[in-house]
Amino acid sequence: MKFSYKGAALLTVVASALITGCGGGGGGGGGGFAALGATATATDTGTTAGTATDTTAGAGAATSTGTNATQGTQAPATTTPVANEVVDTSGAIAADAYKATAAQFAKDAGIAYRYGNPAPVDNAGIPTLSQRSDQTMTYHAGTWQVGGPLLADAGLYSTNQAHVGFVADNPAVRMGVGDLQISAVDHNTFSQAPQLPWQEAAAWDGSAGRTNYNVSTYKTAGLTNGDPVAVARCGGRTGFCATSLVAFQNGLIGTAGSNTANNKGSVKLPANKVPTGIAMTNTSEYALVTVWDTTALKGQVAVISLAGLCNNCNPYDSNKNGSYDAWYDWWHEWMGVYPGLPNMGNIAFMKVLGYIDLPGMNAPTEIAVTTGFDQFQTALPEKGGEFMGQTYSPLTDPSKRATFSGSGTNANRYAKAGVAVVISKSEKKAAFIDLKPLFSYVNNVYFGTGPTEFTNLGQADNQWPYTFAYKPQQTPTVISTVALDDRPTAVKTTLFGNVHRAWIATESGSLRIYGLGNVPTGTVVGDVTEKGRVAVGRNPTSLATSKIDPENKTIEPLNQQVLVASRGDRKIQWVRFGSDGNSGSVVRSLQDSRIIDPIAVEDADNFASDNMVLSIADYAGKKVSNYRYGSVIFANRGGSWSCQPPGGCPVQPTNGVNIEFGGSFAMEGKPFNIRTANVP
């Protein structure tokens, strides 16, 4: 993969000869056990918080409301009992139920608790969308559906690959985390059917993605037998999110990679800290994991510091040792281990810093986070848009370190603050957490005038990065806890830009819009207010960042549009927000008779070519399905190539619906989580 920036602002597709493909080049294996299985010993750190109450019960409109909009009617809050409920009629935690449900988060019972039950299948009035036939890819395993004919030249090769979390049919055979190729631009063709990555069949152990390679090594090392609870990946600009993080039922947090990015950093939470959700900051500085403490019967957020490094490199030794390589230039990543700083996402080091208490919230179910930081700000224009890491390594060099402070040339190349949003389905609450204390403290250690404390890397409290127990002043604080009038089912945030918002979906079919103030400088209690609501389908169990829109190229979809998977109505909706972020409307919907139980949705990255493909994790249908909602447009290579601009290869519509079915992949279990990225 290669990408270019102009003025650290907007992605520019460079000339064909300058772009190398993303998506794995067939390299083999690799990895090693960098920080593998580190045990978390950080001490709990409590916080205090105020409480704000949502008094606009029942407010909403058929399409959207803003702060000054006329309120309309909306479906009332649901009264259907929560499966495996953990609170009693007074709202207090029922200890036995709490512990029982916590133990089943990765099983059908836990999925039912978090996401409800599948909707009845009634295809009356629902179309069966057009599907193209599969063509054989002769240069390697796999199929393609669009473009052609096959050319010997691979062209601007790129792929999007996914990590899929699923409840395995046979846990002894599959660990519940698999890999799929979602789309590929390859030899003048476009593949839009989900399929096993051909690179993995050539490179690894023959499972070919049915179990992720990293995850299989955790089983070999005795760290986990599987049972994923949640999968997270950073989001935003293409090229930065090389690996996902998986939270397992037994408390292991570990990476899931691809054949070209497979560092194996991991940590394990104490046995009484059961993970329920996970999110990563914009440039993979931190992972935030919601947990149920089954001893204290309280909810918390575990804060894990992350560091990226060259692939198959040991964070504790820069030299070649054992199966590890000597440190080398990997996409201009840091030539050092700097937890808490922006990185390219191939996580080699992890450390639990501590836990944030959630006053009044004992059963958190989902989490989202934003720093308001655009990953393109890490690019160096003088280096053709390269990531800053290699050029400014090591940070022990005073002259390099100084460029990141004050008015230095790199003073705006890292995040200064952030906000996490945690929801509790049972308790009908949302908590907003201020991450500025953490970023401020860590940035000051790296870029202040004090000694270079960050060279003493390790897992002890007094080794870098320091735990909250050792340096409590860095502990994030809860800004406010908001009471909701309906059960929250999903949460997402904007990534960067001038308008910062959180979106909270609720069970009856409402997407609530909350202000976050100016996230890059810090969010305060007065910023957290409801701005409006958008009516969406029932039981919206997943919100996904929109990567592109086929009809409106003037918006920044990463911050102005979100995809909603409404499990209760078996459909996907695109919600676009107004320029002020306070209102929105559904601009496109997807329904197809093949969709049985859409529990999660994910939009694919678009690199040198426009893909316009989304993926659905179909839980009861036991499959991952792809749909294309716009033209495939390859980067301009002349008339001998297919799908050339401006028109590209358009969708084959069905009765005026400009969406086509790309294909499905049958899983060996029930998928409930999917994270996709253009991989290196």
XYZ file of C-alpha atoms in Angstrom:
680
model
C 0.000 0.000 0.000
C 1.114 3.548 -0.645
C -0.748 6.748 -0.066
C 0.024 10.417 -0.420
C -1.074 13.548 1.377
C -1.188 17.134 0.233
C -0.592 19.628 2.988
C -1.499 16.923 5.510
C -5.091 17.456 4.595
C -6.672 15.542 1.758
C -5.780 12.146 0.314
C -4.442 12.455 -3.189
C -4.302 9.459 -5.450
C -0.910 9.723 -7.099
C 0.146 8.533 -10.494
C -0.349 4.867 -11.207
C 3.347 4.085 -11.242
C 3.742 5.552 -7.763
C 1.030 3.548 -6.052
C 1.756 0.062 -4.867
C -1.163 -2.135 -3.936
C -2.616 -2.604 -0.520
C -3.869 -5.920 0.619
C -1.022 -8.226 1.364
C 1.577 -9.409 -1.058
C 1.542 -13.077 -0.169
C 4.302 -12.856 2.411
C 4.332 -15.588 4.976
C 3.574 -15.921 8.636
C 5.651 -13.710 10.812
C 4.732 -12.053 14.019
C 6.169 -13.439 17.177
C 4.864 -12.922 20.650
C 5.618 -9.268 21.271
C 4.198 -8.463 24.709
C 2.149 -11.609 24.318
C -0.072 -12.375 27.262
C 1.078 -9.627 29.603
C -1.051 -9.812 32.725
C -2.811 -6.635 33.787
C -2.032 -5.645 37.360
C -2.974 -1.973 37.226
C -4.927 -0.769 40.248
C -8.523 0.405 39.901
C -8.909 4.162 39.798
C -12.269 5.701 40.545
C -13.666 8.933 39.195
C -16.534 11.191 40.115
C -19.125 12.577 37.807
C -22.177 14.721 37.591
C -25.441 13.431 36.175
C -27.516 15.058 33.472
C -31.027 13.811 32.826
C -32.616 13.489 29.387
C -35.970 15.185 29.853
C -37.106 14.983 26.243
C -38.845 11.624 26.572
C -40.658 10.630 23.433
C -39.260 13.525 21.434
C -38.459 12.835 17.820
C -39.718 13.142 14.287
C -40.401 10.970 11.319
C -37.176 12.183 9.783
C -35.173 14.450 12.033
C -35.277 17.044 14.720
C -32.750 19.653 15.672
C -32.570 21.943 18.651
C -35.039 24.376 17.110
C -37.039 21.918 15.022
C -40.692 21.146 15.467
C -40.985 17.890 17.379
C -43.011 15.078 15.877
C -44.104 11.665 16.997
C -41.935 8.614 17.279
C -42.464 5.043 18.397
C -42.693 4.801 22.180
C -39.916 3.215 24.193
C -39.942 -0.554 24.053
C -41.324 -2.600 26.923
C -40.178 -6.037 25.745
C -38.110 -7.603 28.528
C -34.373 -7.777 27.979
C -33.165 -11.340 27.544
C -30.997 -12.417 30.483
C -31.673 -9.117 32.258
C -29.221 -8.108 34.992
C -31.191 -5.416 36.844
C -34.313 -5.842 38.952
C -37.502 -3.807 38.739
C -35.945 -1.046 40.842
C -32.959 -0.776 38.516
C -30.548 -2.359 40.984
C -28.068 -5.010 39.911
C -29.267 -8.577 40.519
C -26.004 -10.222 41.525
C -26.692 -13.773 40.367
C -28.109 -12.683 37.018
C -25.234 -10.217 36.546
C -22.618 -12.921 37.020
C -24.496 -15.445 34.902
C -24.908 -13.078 31.960
C -21.312 -11.864 32.237
C -20.146 -15.449 31.824
C -22.068 -15.803 28.542
C -21.226 -12.606 26.674
C -19.571 -14.528 23.828
C -22.436 -17.024 23.524
C -25.970 -16.896 22.138
C -27.303 -15.791 25.530
C -24.909 -12.843 25.640
C -25.771 -11.828 22.090
C -29.477 -11.937 22.968
C -28.835 -9.747 26.006
C -26.905 -7.156 24.024
C -28.774 -7.189 20.719
C -32.175 -8.769 21.307
C -33.630 -11.423 19.037
C -33.919 -11.797 15.248
C -36.955 -10.309 13.559
C -39.474 -12.617 11.853
C -38.598 -13.186 8.194
C -41.338 -11.722 6.004
C -40.219 -10.893 2.471
C -43.501 -9.398 1.296
C -42.611 -6.318 -0.719
C -38.865 -6.862 -0.295
C -36.894 -7.238 -3.547
C -34.310 -9.830 -4.492
C -31.464 -7.681 -5.751
C -29.434 -8.416 -8.856
C -26.318 -10.574 -8.514
C -23.451 -11.018 -10.983
C -21.950 -14.397 -11.754
C -18.577 -15.403 -10.323
C -15.531 -15.543 -12.582
C -12.397 -17.522 -11.733
C -9.251 -15.582 -10.830
C -6.565 -17.573 -12.661
C -3.550 -15.811 -11.140
C -4.354 -17.078 -7.651
C -7.281 -18.541 -5.742
C -10.569 -16.664 -5.610
C -13.261 -15.140 -7.793
C -14.144 -11.784 -9.320
C -17.452 -10.331 -10.502
C -16.938 -6.893 -12.107
C -14.703 -5.546 -14.878
C -12.347 -7.716 -16.857
C -10.999 -9.215 -18.966
C -8.137 -10.504 -16.834
C -4.814 -8.843 -17.629
C -1.341 -10.040 -16.704
C -0.668 -6.675 -15.063
C -2.031 -6.673 -11.503
C -2.632 -2.935 -11.811
C -3.226 -0.802 -8.731
C -3.792 -3.860 -6.586
C -5.630 -3.299 -3.327
C -7.874 -5.274 -1.014
C -10.166 -4.671 1.902
C -10.025 -7.413 4.499
C -12.269 -8.024 7.480
C -12.026 -9.558 10.899
C -15.312 -11.236 11.750
C -16.368 -12.113 15.286
C -18.764 -15.051 15.452
C -20.261 -17.580 17.847
C -18.612 -20.747 16.573
C -20.691 -23.823 15.807
C -17.837 -25.975 17.080
C -15.499 -24.062 19.436
C -13.053 -26.957 19.362
C -12.512 -26.320 15.643
C -13.032 -22.563 15.233
C -12.126 -19.835 17.711
C -14.751 -17.310 16.621
C -12.482 -14.806 14.838
C -12.093 -15.257 11.086
C -10.715 -13.334 8.119
C -12.448 -12.466 4.863
C -11.427 -10.591 1.765
C -14.243 -8.096 1.307
C -13.201 -6.528 -1.988
C -10.222 -6.447 -4.330
C -8.944 -4.507 -7.333
C -6.794 -7.077 -9.098
C -5.649 -7.750 -12.712
C -8.257 -5.425 -14.260
C -11.094 -6.972 -12.246
C -13.078 -6.152 -9.145
C -14.070 -8.738 -6.566
C -17.148 -7.853 -4.525
C -17.992 -11.261 -3.050
C -16.715 -11.988 0.473
C -14.261 -14.873 0.356
C -11.312 -16.388 2.165
C -8.098 -14.393 1.628
C -5.998 -16.240 -0.939
C -2.805 -14.879 0.648
C -3.499 -16.743 3.859
C -3.991 -20.071 2.109
C -0.508 -19.671 0.647
C 1.167 -18.266 3.716
C -0.025 -20.002 6.822
C -1.480 -23.185 8.223
C -4.197 -24.106 5.747
C -7.121 -22.715 7.737
C -7.081 -19.866 5.197
C -8.794 -17.340 7.416
C -11.435 -19.536 9.009
C -9.520 -18.804 12.189
C -7.393 -15.659 12.238
C -3.692 -16.508 12.362
C -2.886 -14.278 15.341
C -5.802 -15.732 17.255
C -4.649 -19.284 16.545
C -1.271 -18.480 18.111
C -3.008 -17.325 21.297
C -4.592 -20.747 21.582
C -1.236 -22.427 21.000
C 0.253 -20.274 23.759
C -2.556 -21.213 26.148
C -3.939 -17.683 26.384
C -7.479 -18.317 25.146
C -9.574 -20.940 23.426
C -11.646 -18.335 21.615
C -15.049 -16.861 22.482
C -14.669 -13.269 21.222
C -16.909 -10.659 22.815
C -16.067 -7.692 20.572
C -13.720 -6.618 17.775
C -12.456 -3.048 17.313
C -10.368 -1.180 14.792
C -9.441 2.466 14.593
C -11.326 4.335 11.890
C -10.987 7.242 9.519
C -8.502 7.731 6.729
C -7.459 4.766 4.636
C -4.147 3.157 5.545
C -3.809 3.722 9.287
C -5.626 0.829 10.919
C -3.464 -2.191 10.152
C -4.768 -4.541 12.838
C -7.899 -5.055 14.898
C -8.118 -5.728 18.611
C -10.259 -8.576 19.910
C -11.677 -8.762 23.434
C -12.207 -12.370 24.501
C -14.544 -13.741 27.151
C -11.636 -14.730 29.433
C -10.233 -11.176 29.451
C -7.532 -11.534 26.807
C -7.202 -8.483 24.583
C -5.149 -9.339 21.507
C -4.484 -8.252 17.953
C -5.943 -9.819 14.832
C -3.868 -9.157 11.738
C -3.380 -9.999 8.092
C -0.545 -11.727 6.255
C 1.417 -8.455 6.057
C 0.539 -6.907 9.432
C 0.413 -9.430 12.248
C 2.206 -8.200 15.350
C 0.838 -10.032 18.369
C 0.650 -7.611 21.242
C -1.752 -8.703 23.971
C -2.713 -8.233 27.602
C -5.053 -10.159 29.865
C -7.478 -8.566 32.295
C -8.064 -10.073 35.755
C -10.622 -12.884 35.884
C -13.264 -10.681 37.524
C -13.052 -8.037 34.761
C -15.312 -9.321 31.978
C -15.005 -7.322 28.728
C -18.254 -6.262 27.060
C -17.140 -3.767 24.398
C -14.000 -2.239 22.913
C -13.006 0.866 20.946
C -9.741 2.341 19.668
C -8.723 5.986 19.400
C -8.278 7.574 15.979
C -4.600 6.756 15.500
C -4.394 3.678 17.729
C -2.975 5.443 20.774
C -5.297 3.653 23.205
C -7.879 0.917 23.449
C -10.830 1.394 25.787
C -12.606 -1.722 27.035
C -15.888 -1.698 28.935
C -15.891 -4.304 31.693
C -18.228 -5.796 34.242
C -16.492 -6.290 37.568
C -18.154 -9.466 38.809
C -16.624 -9.083 42.269
C -17.566 -5.476 42.986
C -20.673 -5.633 40.736
C -19.778 -2.392 38.989
C -19.004 -1.115 35.522
C -15.631 0.242 34.466
C -13.547 1.134 31.434
C -10.101 -0.412 31.135
C -7.575 1.896 29.477
C -4.886 0.129 27.448
C -1.894 1.980 26.033
C -0.836 0.868 22.544
C 2.296 1.177 20.417
C 2.801 0.260 16.782
C 6.039 -1.136 15.383
C 7.450 -2.730 12.245
C 5.942 -6.110 11.463
C 7.476 -9.079 13.276
C 9.546 -6.798 15.511
C 10.147 -7.178 19.247
C 9.247 -4.056 21.242
C 11.896 -4.896 23.837
C 14.815 -5.511 21.450
C 15.674 -3.650 18.239
C 18.068 -6.369 17.098
C 17.276 -9.588 15.293
C 16.585 -12.229 17.918
C 14.988 -15.637 17.627
C 12.090 -15.404 15.197
C 12.006 -11.603 15.394
C 13.443 -9.257 12.779
C 15.687 -6.303 13.492
C 13.685 -3.079 13.439
C 13.217 -1.751 9.906
C 11.208 0.787 7.921
C 7.599 -0.438 7.890
C 5.399 2.237 6.312
C 7.562 4.857 8.049
C 6.448 3.707 11.499
C 8.365 4.910 14.561
C 11.775 3.304 14.998
C 11.009 3.120 18.689
C 8.212 2.005 21.005
C 6.104 5.009 21.993
C 2.842 3.941 23.655
C 0.148 6.598 23.514
C 1.429 8.314 20.363
C -0.095 8.094 16.870
C 1.004 5.025 14.957
C 0.187 2.976 11.866
C -1.829 0.401 13.776
C 0.357 -2.730 13.719
C 0.219 -3.070 17.487
C 3.281 -4.698 19.087
C 2.993 -3.385 22.658
C 0.049 -3.161 25.051
C -0.271 -2.243 28.719
C -3.291 -1.780 30.962
C -2.916 1.610 32.647
C -5.913 1.251 34.933
C -9.678 1.451 35.183
C -12.199 4.280 35.104
C -15.196 3.828 37.393
C -18.602 4.659 35.914
C -20.702 6.138 38.735
C -24.280 4.940 38.472
C -23.482 2.602 35.574
C -22.823 -1.006 36.501
C -23.549 -2.833 33.235
C -21.898 -1.027 30.278
C -22.532 -2.714 26.929
C -20.888 -0.644 24.161
C -18.287 2.105 23.765
C -17.154 4.588 21.110
C -14.319 7.106 21.177
C -12.997 10.091 19.245
C -10.002 12.374 19.611
C -11.203 14.762 16.917
C -7.798 14.225 15.306
C -7.401 13.753 11.552
C -4.826 11.051 10.809
C -3.604 13.060 7.823
C -2.060 15.508 10.306
C 0.649 12.907 10.940
C 1.841 13.246 7.336
C 4.986 15.115 6.305
C 4.483 17.167 3.109
C 8.237 17.497 2.677
C 8.442 13.695 2.592
C 5.698 13.196 0.032
C 3.080 12.526 2.678
C 4.962 9.896 4.661
C 3.961 9.139 8.233
C 6.142 11.143 10.623
C 7.444 8.251 12.723
C 10.636 7.159 11.027
C 11.808 10.680 10.238
C 11.477 11.825 13.844
C 12.888 8.737 15.531
C 14.329 8.442 18.064
C 12.504 10.848 20.343
C 15.488 10.746 22.676
C 17.130 13.114 20.171
C 16.493 16.566 21.731
C 16.298 18.315 18.364
C 13.620 15.929 17.085
C 11.720 15.954 20.337
C 11.617 19.754 20.379
C 9.734 19.913 17.073
C 6.636 18.521 18.803
C 6.336 21.201 21.478
C 5.327 24.846 21.547
C 5.305 26.276 18.036
C 7.421 23.465 16.621
C 6.768 22.126 13.149
C 5.153 18.988 14.565
C 3.169 20.566 17.389
C -0.134 19.695 15.707
C 0.733 16.174 14.618
C -0.739 14.342 17.620
C -3.995 14.287 19.571
C -4.401 16.517 22.636
C -7.739 15.276 24.010
C -10.612 12.900 23.408
C -14.074 11.768 24.478
C -15.369 8.245 25.023
C -19.088 7.472 25.113
C -20.288 4.411 27.024
C -23.833 3.061 26.946
C -25.680 0.658 29.245
C -28.638 -1.124 27.724
C -30.152 -2.363 30.981
C -29.682 0.908 32.838
C -30.728 3.202 29.943
C -27.736 5.470 30.417
C -24.835 6.998 28.525
C -21.605 8.140 30.172
C -19.250 10.662 28.565
C -15.573 10.386 29.537
C -12.907 13.089 29.221
C -9.592 11.693 27.956
C -7.760 15.025 28.041
C -5.980 14.316 31.363
C -4.444 11.200 29.831
C -3.344 12.815 26.584
C -2.017 15.903 28.359
C 0.090 13.934 30.809
C 1.518 11.480 28.287
C 2.240 14.165 25.686
C 4.071 16.205 28.304
C 6.321 13.268 29.147
C 7.176 12.777 25.491
C 7.483 16.405 24.456
C 8.083 18.356 27.668
C 11.415 19.582 28.964
C 11.839 16.861 31.578
C 13.952 13.717 31.369
C 13.222 11.047 28.773
C 11.259 8.830 31.147
C 9.702 6.919 28.258
C 12.830 4.828 27.659
C 12.114 2.531 30.625
C 9.486 0.411 28.854
C 7.752 -2.297 30.846
C 4.689 -3.689 32.588
C 5.450 -2.524 36.142
C 3.514 0.433 37.562
C 6.636 2.623 37.558
C 7.753 1.625 34.060
C 6.654 3.460 30.939
C 3.856 4.002 30.253
C 2.951 4.649 33.881
C -0.214 3.198 35.395
C -2.936 5.310 36.979
C -1.914 3.932 40.367
C 1.580 5.385 39.926
C 0.555 8.660 38.246
C -3.123 9.235 39.113
C -3.183 12.744 37.627
C -3.484 11.228 34.142
C -6.682 9.298 34.915
C -9.591 10.198 32.597
C -12.712 11.547 34.293
C -16.422 11.124 33.678
C -17.887 14.372 32.334
C -21.529 13.418 32.813
C -23.909 10.489 32.835
C -27.109 10.963 30.851
C -30.353 9.109 31.586
C -32.153 7.969 28.431
C -35.840 7.277 27.861
C -35.189 4.081 25.906
C -32.611 1.298 25.854
C -29.435 2.279 23.985
C -28.280 -0.363 21.525
C -25.344 1.178 19.614
C -23.049 4.200 19.763
C -20.717 5.975 17.337
C -18.924 9.317 17.109
C -17.597 11.674 14.492
C -13.870 11.304 13.887
C -12.584 14.819 13.165
C -13.672 18.064 11.512
C -15.320 21.195 12.860
C -18.488 19.601 14.256
C -18.074 16.901 16.907
C -21.004 14.657 17.735
C -21.933 11.352 19.356
C -24.757 9.255 17.940
C -26.666 6.922 20.245
C -29.186 4.490 18.765
C -32.060 3.266 20.914
C -34.169 0.141 20.672
C -37.417 1.709 19.473
C -35.739 3.203 16.407
C -34.254 6.568 17.337
C -30.795 7.926 16.591
C -29.975 10.557 19.231
C -27.453 13.274 18.371
C -25.298 14.603 21.229
C -22.937 17.550 21.164
C -19.344 17.059 22.268
C -18.071 20.618 22.080
C -14.620 21.035 20.554
C -13.081 17.626 21.197
C -9.466 18.485 20.223
C -9.290 21.129 22.943
C -11.392 19.306 25.528
C -15.072 18.616 26.204
C -16.808 20.020 29.290
C -20.113 19.175 30.935
C -22.012 21.990 29.217
C -21.078 20.610 25.804
C -22.887 17.311 26.337
C -26.426 18.099 25.243
C -28.909 16.388 22.982
C -29.094 18.237 19.668
C -31.711 16.240 17.777
C -33.087 12.853 16.779
C -33.502 10.881 13.579
C -36.098 8.134 13.205
C -34.513 4.866 12.023
C -35.537 1.209 11.924
C -36.359 -0.842 14.985
C -33.651 -2.345 17.165
C -30.675 -0.621 15.514
C -27.864 -2.876 16.727
C -24.952 -1.431 14.753
C -23.673 1.956 13.608
C -20.872 2.118 11.035
C -18.786 4.987 9.719
C -19.726 5.860 6.145
C -16.684 5.833 3.844
C -18.100 7.247 0.587
C -21.375 8.317 -0.995
C -22.172 7.671 -4.667
C -24.493 10.634 -5.040
C -22.920 13.366 -2.931
C -19.155 13.808 -3.159
C -19.302 17.216 -1.456
C -19.766 15.839 2.049
C -17.132 14.274 4.295
C -18.952 10.996 4.978
C -16.599 10.031 7.815
C -18.204 12.759 9.901
C -21.493 13.565 8.173
C -22.995 10.151 7.512
C -23.493 6.871 9.344
C -24.813 3.451 8.362
C -27.454 1.884 10.609
C -28.205 -1.836 10.794
C -31.789 -2.145 12.023
C -32.128 -5.739 13.149
C -35.805 -5.327 13.933
C -36.650 -4.280 10.368
C -33.964 -6.314 8.534
C -32.546 -3.310 6.733
C -29.571 -0.990 6.406
C -30.047 2.784 6.328
C -27.740 5.670 5.483
C -28.321 8.651 7.772
C -26.854 11.950 6.595
C -26.480 14.849 9.002
C -26.866 18.543 8.360
C -23.860 20.840 8.181
C -24.404 21.902 11.800
C -24.602 18.274 12.915
C -27.879 18.826 14.759
C -30.311 17.114 12.400
C -30.329 14.377 9.821
C -32.381 12.193 7.539
C -32.349 8.747 5.975
C -31.049 9.186 2.423
C -30.838 5.543 1.320
C -32.111 2.156 2.488
C -31.112 -1.402 1.666
C -33.481 -4.345 1.882
C -33.004 -7.676 0.138
C -34.823 -10.973 0.540
C -31.477 -12.661 1.266
C -30.929 -10.617 4.436
C -32.158 -12.686 7.374
C -30.707 -11.123 10.524
C -28.499 -8.038 10.006
C -26.865 -7.598 13.396
C -23.863 -5.532 12.223
C -22.797 -3.482 9.211
C -19.438 -2.166 7.994
C -18.492 0.075 5.047
C -15.343 -0.794 3.078
C -12.448 1.604 2.547
C -11.884 3.228 -0.837
C -8.256 3.578 -1.865
C -7.029 4.476 -5.364
C -10.295 3.062 -6.698
C -13.886 3.574 -5.575
C -15.289 0.335 -4.111
C -18.651 1.349 -2.619
C -19.151 -1.990 -0.892
C -20.726 -2.646 2.496
C -20.747 -5.868 4.487
C -23.456 -7.288 6.745
C -22.892 -9.742 9.570
C -26.038 -11.875 9.345
C -26.321 -13.629 12.705
C -29.195 -16.071 12.283
C -28.327 -16.407 8.587
C -24.799 -17.533 9.576
C -23.172 -15.562 6.776
C -21.426 -12.355 5.787
C -23.022 -10.634 2.797
C -21.749 -7.829 0.571
C -23.701 -5.197 -1.341
C -22.419 -2.579 -3.797
C -24.249 0.735 -3.796
C -22.302 2.747 -6.401
C -19.991 2.526 -9.393
C -16.624 0.820 -9.179
C -14.179 3.374 -10.563
C -10.577 2.320 -11.059
C -7.829 4.928 -10.969
C -7.265 6.248 -14.497
C -5.040 3.866 -16.493
C -6.363 4.397 -19.999
C -8.947 2.894 -22.296
C -7.552 -0.641 -22.238
C -8.573 -0.960 -18.578
C -12.082 -1.552 -17.308
C -14.125 0.581 -14.891
C -12.389 3.786 -15.950
C -13.505 7.249 -14.803
C -15.771 9.027 -14.856
C -18.534 6.430 -15.095
C -16.697 3.295 -14.058
C -18.683 0.062 -13.795
C -22.146 1.001 -12.523
C -24.495 -1.001 -10.361
C -27.003 -3.346 -11.995
C -30.237 -1.910 -10.530
C -33.325 -3.862 -9.525
C -36.636 -2.056 -10.082
C -34.964 1.306 -9.621
C -32.922 0.273 -6.570
C -29.297 1.164 -7.320
C -27.786 -1.507 -5.104
C -26.630 -4.958 -6.165
C -25.892 -8.110 -4.208
C -22.182 -8.896 -4.188
C -22.362 -12.343 -2.652
C -22.284 -14.145 0.689
C -19.815 -16.261 2.594
C -21.174 -19.018 4.836
C -19.622 -18.819 8.293
C -18.968 -21.753 10.615
C -21.092 -20.041 13.220
C -23.137 -16.891 13.789
C -21.322 -13.603 12.981
C -22.111 -10.605 15.187
C -19.188 -8.226 14.668
C -17.188 -7.164 11.595
C -14.308 -4.715 11.170
C -12.927 -3.937 7.714
C -9.928 -1.987 6.432
C -7.688 -1.545 3.430
C -4.667 -3.499 4.635
C -0.957 -2.922 3.957
